[in-house]
């Protein structure tokens, strides 16, 4: 709703003023983009190699693990990895997998959040809402691309990998996945995400001003487009859900209903 005094201004003049103000907001947002904050939120440090820095296992624990056959360790870890990845992909790669889950929903980029209140005051709140929906739908469409890569990483896992994962931290398997698949998944996600977010006029405007800011050296390290942002956010959430599945299996292998997982993770836990 526009202020009452605006009603006295000719409509064509008002449109030009509003358009210019929106362009100014987006331009300032792009120029003031805090790349360090965003990169810190989206690109987490690579996890340490599985098992590195862990204290030596007690003698009794080593004895239990030595009773496991190498094939049992390898098969058990592969089953756990496949189980966790399939659940994560199925959960996120469906309608409302991101958008319908408040803890996984992808918000506007930080710089657009700063301009969002002003946009809503100018009657452009629907554009912001449409972009949020488009970003989350793009992530949901991209996630199924991860399945084949995750399965491939499991098949390529060595016995040494399996042992390190088994005795590593609570998300060692997830960290393994991230090391093996993240770079390729970025390249696979980007075009899918872009094809969806490009349908949003606000995303196109924002990307154009990010590009202008980079061209004139106004960005600190380089442009971060809407599709770059969504791709990173989607991958972070994918690995997050895989990690949750891994922690659940480690905490209670009995609940999986798999005798092999119960035996392998039970031995690692000292049960």
Short mmCIF file of C-alpha atoms in Angstrom, two decimals:
data_model
loop_
_atom_site.label_atom_id
_atom_site.label_comp_id
_atom_site.label_asym_id
_atom_site.label_seq_id
_atom_site.Cartn_x
_atom_site.Cartn_y
_atom_site.Cartn_z
CA UNK A 1 0.00 0.00 0.00
CA UNK A 2 1.52 3.33 -1.08
CA UNK A 3 1.35 6.42 1.19
CA UNK A 4 -1.73 8.66 0.63
CA UNK A 5 0.28 11.57 -0.76
CA UNK A 6 1.54 9.37 -3.62
CA UNK A 7 -2.00 9.28 -5.08
CA UNK A 8 -1.57 12.90 -6.28
CA UNK A 9 1.48 11.98 -8.41
CA UNK A 10 0.77 11.00 -12.06
CA UNK A 11 0.93 7.22 -12.56
CA UNK A 12 3.64 7.27 -15.25
CA UNK A 13 5.88 9.45 -13.08
CA UNK A 14 5.28 7.18 -10.08
CA UNK A 15 6.26 4.07 -12.08
CA UNK A 16 9.50 5.66 -13.21
CA UNK A 17 10.33 6.75 -9.66
CA UNK A 18 9.62 3.31 -8.22
CA UNK A 19 11.59 1.61 -10.97
CA UNK A 20 14.57 3.87 -10.36
CA UNK A 21 14.41 3.28 -6.61
CA UNK A 22 14.32 -0.50 -7.05
CA UNK A 23 17.31 -0.33 -9.41
CA UNK A 24 19.16 1.78 -6.84
CA UNK A 25 18.37 -0.72 -4.06
CA UNK A 26 19.56 -3.68 -6.10
CA UNK A 27 22.65 -1.83 -7.28
CA UNK A 28 23.61 -0.84 -3.75
CA UNK A 29 22.94 -4.36 -2.54
CA UNK A 30 25.20 -5.80 -5.21
CA UNK A 31 27.97 -3.28 -4.53
CA UNK A 32 27.77 -3.75 -0.80
CA UNK A 33 27.64 -7.52 -1.07
CA UNK A 34 29.49 -8.98 1.88
CA UNK A 35 31.32 -11.81 0.12
CA UNK A 36 33.30 -12.83 3.17
CA UNK A 37 30.17 -13.38 5.27
CA UNK A 38 28.38 -15.28 2.53
CA UNK A 39 31.33 -17.43 1.63
CA UNK A 40 31.86 -18.18 5.32
CA UNK A 41 28.25 -19.33 5.60
CA UNK A 42 28.21 -21.32 2.37
CA UNK A 43 31.69 -22.76 2.04
CA UNK A 44 32.63 -24.59 5.17
CA UNK A 45 36.23 -25.71 5.72
CA UNK A 46 37.00 -29.12 4.31
CA UNK A 47 36.69 -31.77 6.97
CA UNK A 48 39.80 -33.48 8.24
CA UNK A 49 40.58 -36.91 6.83
CA UNK A 50 38.51 -39.58 8.51
CA UNK A 51 40.06 -40.70 11.75
CA UNK A 52 42.88 -38.12 11.71
CA UNK A 53 43.72 -36.86 15.15
CA UNK A 54 41.51 -39.41 16.91
CA UNK A 55 42.92 -40.94 20.09
CA UNK A 56 44.07 -44.57 19.87
CA UNK A 57 41.25 -47.07 20.33
CA UNK A 58 41.29 -49.09 23.57
CA UNK A 59 42.72 -52.59 23.33
CA UNK A 60 39.30 -54.20 23.89
CA UNK A 61 37.82 -52.11 21.08
CA UNK A 62 40.64 -53.07 18.74
CA UNK A 63 40.00 -56.70 19.55
CA UNK A 64 36.31 -56.39 18.66
CA UNK A 65 37.15 -54.69 15.37
CA UNK A 66 39.75 -57.31 14.55
CA UNK A 67 37.00 -59.91 14.78
CA UNK A 68 35.28 -58.24 11.84
CA UNK A 69 36.19 -59.54 8.42
CA UNK A 70 37.46 -56.89 5.97
CA UNK A 71 34.53 -57.66 3.69
CA UNK A 72 32.11 -57.05 6.57
CA UNK A 73 33.62 -53.65 7.29
CA UNK A 74 33.53 -52.65 3.63
CA UNK A 75 30.01 -53.97 2.99
CA UNK A 76 28.66 -52.50 6.21
CA UNK A 77 29.98 -49.01 5.45
CA UNK A 78 28.75 -49.14 1.88
CA UNK A 79 25.28 -50.15 3.06
CA UNK A 80 25.20 -47.29 5.56
CA UNK A 81 26.38 -44.77 2.96
CA UNK A 82 23.85 -45.89 0.40
CA UNK A 83 21.05 -45.88 2.95
CA UNK A 84 21.83 -42.36 4.16
CA UNK A 85 22.29 -40.90 0.69
CA UNK A 86 19.12 -42.46 -0.72
CA UNK A 87 17.03 -41.12 2.16
CA UNK A 88 18.55 -37.64 1.80
CA UNK A 89 18.02 -37.47 -1.97
CA UNK A 90 14.44 -38.78 -1.68
CA UNK A 91 13.63 -36.30 1.10
CA UNK A 92 15.06 -33.22 -0.60
CA UNK A 93 14.48 -34.07 -4.26
CA UNK A 94 10.71 -33.77 -4.10
CA UNK A 95 8.25 -30.89 -4.09
CA UNK A 96 8.61 -28.94 -0.83
CA UNK A 97 11.70 -30.96 0.14
CA UNK A 98 13.35 -27.60 0.83
CA UNK A 99 10.52 -25.08 0.66
CA UNK A 100 8.19 -26.99 2.98
CA UNK A 101 10.78 -27.59 5.70
CA UNK A 102 11.59 -24.46 7.78
CA UNK A 103 14.96 -25.87 8.85
CA UNK A 104 16.01 -26.56 5.23
CA UNK A 105 14.24 -23.76 3.33
CA UNK A 106 16.69 -21.55 1.43
CA UNK A 107 16.21 -17.84 2.26
CA UNK A 108 17.03 -14.82 0.10
CA UNK A 109 20.74 -13.98 -0.24
CA UNK A 110 21.91 -11.75 2.60
CA UNK A 111 22.21 -8.65 0.42
CA UNK A 112 18.65 -9.01 -0.88
CA UNK A 113 17.38 -9.50 2.65
CA UNK A 114 18.70 -6.02 3.42
CA UNK A 115 16.57 -4.56 0.63
CA UNK A 116 13.53 -6.78 1.22
CA UNK A 117 11.73 -4.46 3.67
CA UNK A 118 12.03 -1.52 1.30
CA UNK A 119 10.81 -3.68 -1.57
CA UNK A 120 7.74 -4.70 0.39
CA UNK A 121 7.01 -1.06 1.21
CA UNK A 122 7.08 -0.36 -2.52
CA UNK A 123 4.60 -3.13 -3.19
CA UNK A 124 7.22 -5.58 -4.51
CA UNK A 125 6.87 -8.18 -1.77
CA UNK A 126 5.46 -10.71 -4.21
CA UNK A 127 8.62 -10.58 -6.30
CA UNK A 128 10.69 -11.44 -3.22
CA UNK A 129 8.34 -14.30 -2.34
CA UNK A 130 8.43 -15.59 -5.91
CA UNK A 131 12.23 -15.62 -5.89
CA UNK A 132 12.36 -17.58 -2.61
CA UNK A 133 9.97 -20.14 -4.09
CA UNK A 134 11.96 -20.32 -7.34
CA UNK A 135 15.24 -20.83 -5.46
CA UNK A 136 13.84 -23.70 -3.43
CA UNK A 137 12.14 -25.31 -6.41
CA UNK A 138 15.47 -25.10 -8.26
CA UNK A 139 17.24 -26.87 -5.39
CA UNK A 140 14.56 -29.58 -5.30
CA UNK A 141 14.97 -30.13 -9.05
CA UNK A 142 18.77 -30.37 -8.81
CA UNK A 143 19.13 -32.79 -5.89
CA UNK A 144 18.26 -35.99 -7.83
CA UNK A 145 21.41 -35.34 -9.88
CA UNK A 146 23.39 -36.26 -6.78
CA UNK A 147 22.21 -39.86 -6.59
CA UNK A 148 24.43 -41.39 -9.27
CA UNK A 149 27.52 -39.55 -8.02
CA UNK A 150 26.93 -40.62 -4.43
CA UNK A 151 26.45 -44.24 -5.51
CA UNK A 152 29.63 -44.00 -7.59
CA UNK A 153 31.58 -42.72 -4.58
CA UNK A 154 30.37 -45.69 -2.53
CA UNK A 155 31.42 -48.20 -5.19
CA UNK A 156 34.88 -46.61 -5.42
CA UNK A 157 35.43 -46.70 -1.65
CA UNK A 158 38.49 -48.73 -0.63
CA UNK A 159 38.89 -50.92 2.45
CA UNK A 160 41.22 -48.28 3.90
CA UNK A 161 38.52 -45.65 3.34
CA UNK A 162 35.99 -47.89 5.09
CA UNK A 163 38.19 -48.44 8.15
CA UNK A 164 38.91 -44.73 8.46
CA UNK A 165 35.21 -43.89 8.20
CA UNK A 166 34.18 -46.56 10.70
CA UNK A 167 36.55 -45.30 13.38
CA UNK A 168 36.24 -41.62 12.48
CA UNK A 169 33.89 -38.97 13.83
CA UNK A 170 30.10 -39.00 13.82
CA UNK A 171 29.96 -37.70 10.22
CA UNK A 172 33.09 -39.29 8.75
CA UNK A 173 31.06 -40.97 6.00
CA UNK A 174 29.38 -37.70 5.11
CA UNK A 175 32.75 -35.94 5.03
CA UNK A 176 33.98 -38.68 2.68
CA UNK A 177 31.01 -38.05 0.41
CA UNK A 178 31.67 -34.32 0.38
CA UNK A 179 35.33 -34.73 -0.54
CA UNK A 180 34.50 -37.10 -3.38
CA UNK A 181 31.42 -35.47 -4.89
CA UNK A 182 31.10 -31.76 -4.07
CA UNK A 183 33.12 -30.27 -6.95
CA UNK A 184 31.31 -32.33 -9.58
CA UNK A 185 27.91 -31.71 -8.02
CA UNK A 186 28.43 -27.95 -8.19
CA UNK A 187 28.88 -28.19 -11.96
CA UNK A 188 25.83 -30.44 -12.30
CA UNK A 189 23.56 -28.38 -10.06
CA UNK A 190 24.35 -24.96 -11.54
CA UNK A 191 22.63 -25.26 -14.94
CA UNK A 192 19.52 -26.83 -13.39
CA UNK A 193 19.31 -24.12 -10.76
CA UNK A 194 19.94 -21.36 -13.29
CA UNK A 195 17.18 -22.56 -15.64
CA UNK A 196 14.68 -22.17 -12.79
CA UNK A 197 15.89 -18.98 -11.12
CA UNK A 198 16.23 -17.20 -14.49
CA UNK A 199 12.44 -17.20 -14.66
CA UNK A 200 12.45 -14.68 -11.81
CA UNK A 201 12.83 -11.08 -12.98
CA UNK A 202 14.24 -10.15 -9.58
CA UNK A 203 16.99 -12.79 -9.91
CA UNK A 204 17.89 -11.45 -13.35
CA UNK A 205 18.03 -7.86 -12.06
CA UNK A 206 20.12 -8.88 -9.07
CA UNK A 207 22.58 -10.87 -11.17
CA UNK A 208 23.01 -7.98 -13.60
CA UNK A 209 23.98 -5.60 -10.78
CA UNK A 210 26.31 -8.14 -9.19
CA UNK A 211 27.99 -8.38 -12.59
CA UNK A 212 28.24 -4.60 -12.87
CA UNK A 213 29.74 -4.37 -9.39
CA UNK A 214 32.38 -6.94 -10.33
CA UNK A 215 33.12 -5.15 -13.62
CA UNK A 216 33.89 -1.92 -11.79
CA UNK A 217 35.83 -3.64 -9.03
CA UNK A 218 33.23 -3.00 -6.34
CA UNK A 219 33.07 -6.59 -5.08
CA UNK A 220 35.68 -7.85 -2.64
CA UNK A 221 36.50 -11.20 -4.27
CA UNK A 222 34.12 -11.79 -7.15
CA UNK A 223 30.43 -12.06 -8.05
CA UNK A 224 28.08 -14.47 -6.32
CA UNK A 225 24.99 -14.87 -8.47
CA UNK A 226 21.65 -16.19 -7.30
CA UNK A 227 22.33 -19.58 -8.91
CA UNK A 228 25.77 -19.80 -7.24
CA UNK A 229 24.14 -19.07 -3.91
CA UNK A 230 21.32 -21.60 -4.36
CA UNK A 231 23.72 -24.32 -5.51
CA UNK A 232 25.92 -23.92 -2.43
CA UNK A 233 22.94 -23.76 -0.11
CA UNK A 234 21.39 -26.87 -1.67
CA UNK A 235 24.62 -28.86 -1.33
CA UNK A 236 25.13 -27.75 2.27
CA UNK A 237 21.64 -28.99 3.11
CA UNK A 238 22.10 -32.25 1.21
CA UNK A 239 25.24 -33.10 3.16
CA UNK A 240 23.52 -31.93 6.34
CA UNK A 241 20.70 -34.46 5.89
CA UNK A 242 23.15 -37.23 4.97
CA UNK A 243 25.06 -36.40 8.16
CA UNK A 244 21.88 -36.63 10.22
CA UNK A 245 21.22 -40.08 8.79
CA UNK A 246 24.78 -41.17 9.54
CA UNK A 247 24.59 -39.99 13.15
CA UNK A 248 21.32 -41.85 13.62
CA UNK A 249 22.82 -45.10 12.31
CA UNK A 250 25.89 -44.77 14.51
CA UNK A 251 23.81 -43.95 17.59
CA UNK A 252 21.39 -46.82 17.15
CA UNK A 253 22.33 -49.37 14.47
CA UNK A 254 19.56 -51.66 15.75
CA UNK A 255 16.90 -49.34 14.37
CA UNK A 256 18.12 -49.91 10.81
CA UNK A 257 16.91 -53.52 10.90
CA UNK A 258 20.17 -54.60 9.24
CA UNK A 259 22.17 -57.35 10.92
CA UNK A 260 25.30 -56.25 9.07
CA UNK A 261 25.04 -52.62 10.21
CA UNK A 262 24.30 -53.74 13.75
CA UNK A 263 27.40 -55.95 13.76
CA UNK A 264 29.77 -53.42 12.18
CA UNK A 265 28.70 -50.28 14.02
CA UNK A 266 28.04 -52.25 17.20
CA UNK A 267 31.68 -53.33 17.19
CA UNK A 268 32.82 -49.76 16.60
CA UNK A 269 30.69 -48.58 19.52
CA UNK A 270 31.88 -51.35 21.80
CA UNK A 271 28.57 -53.24 21.87
#
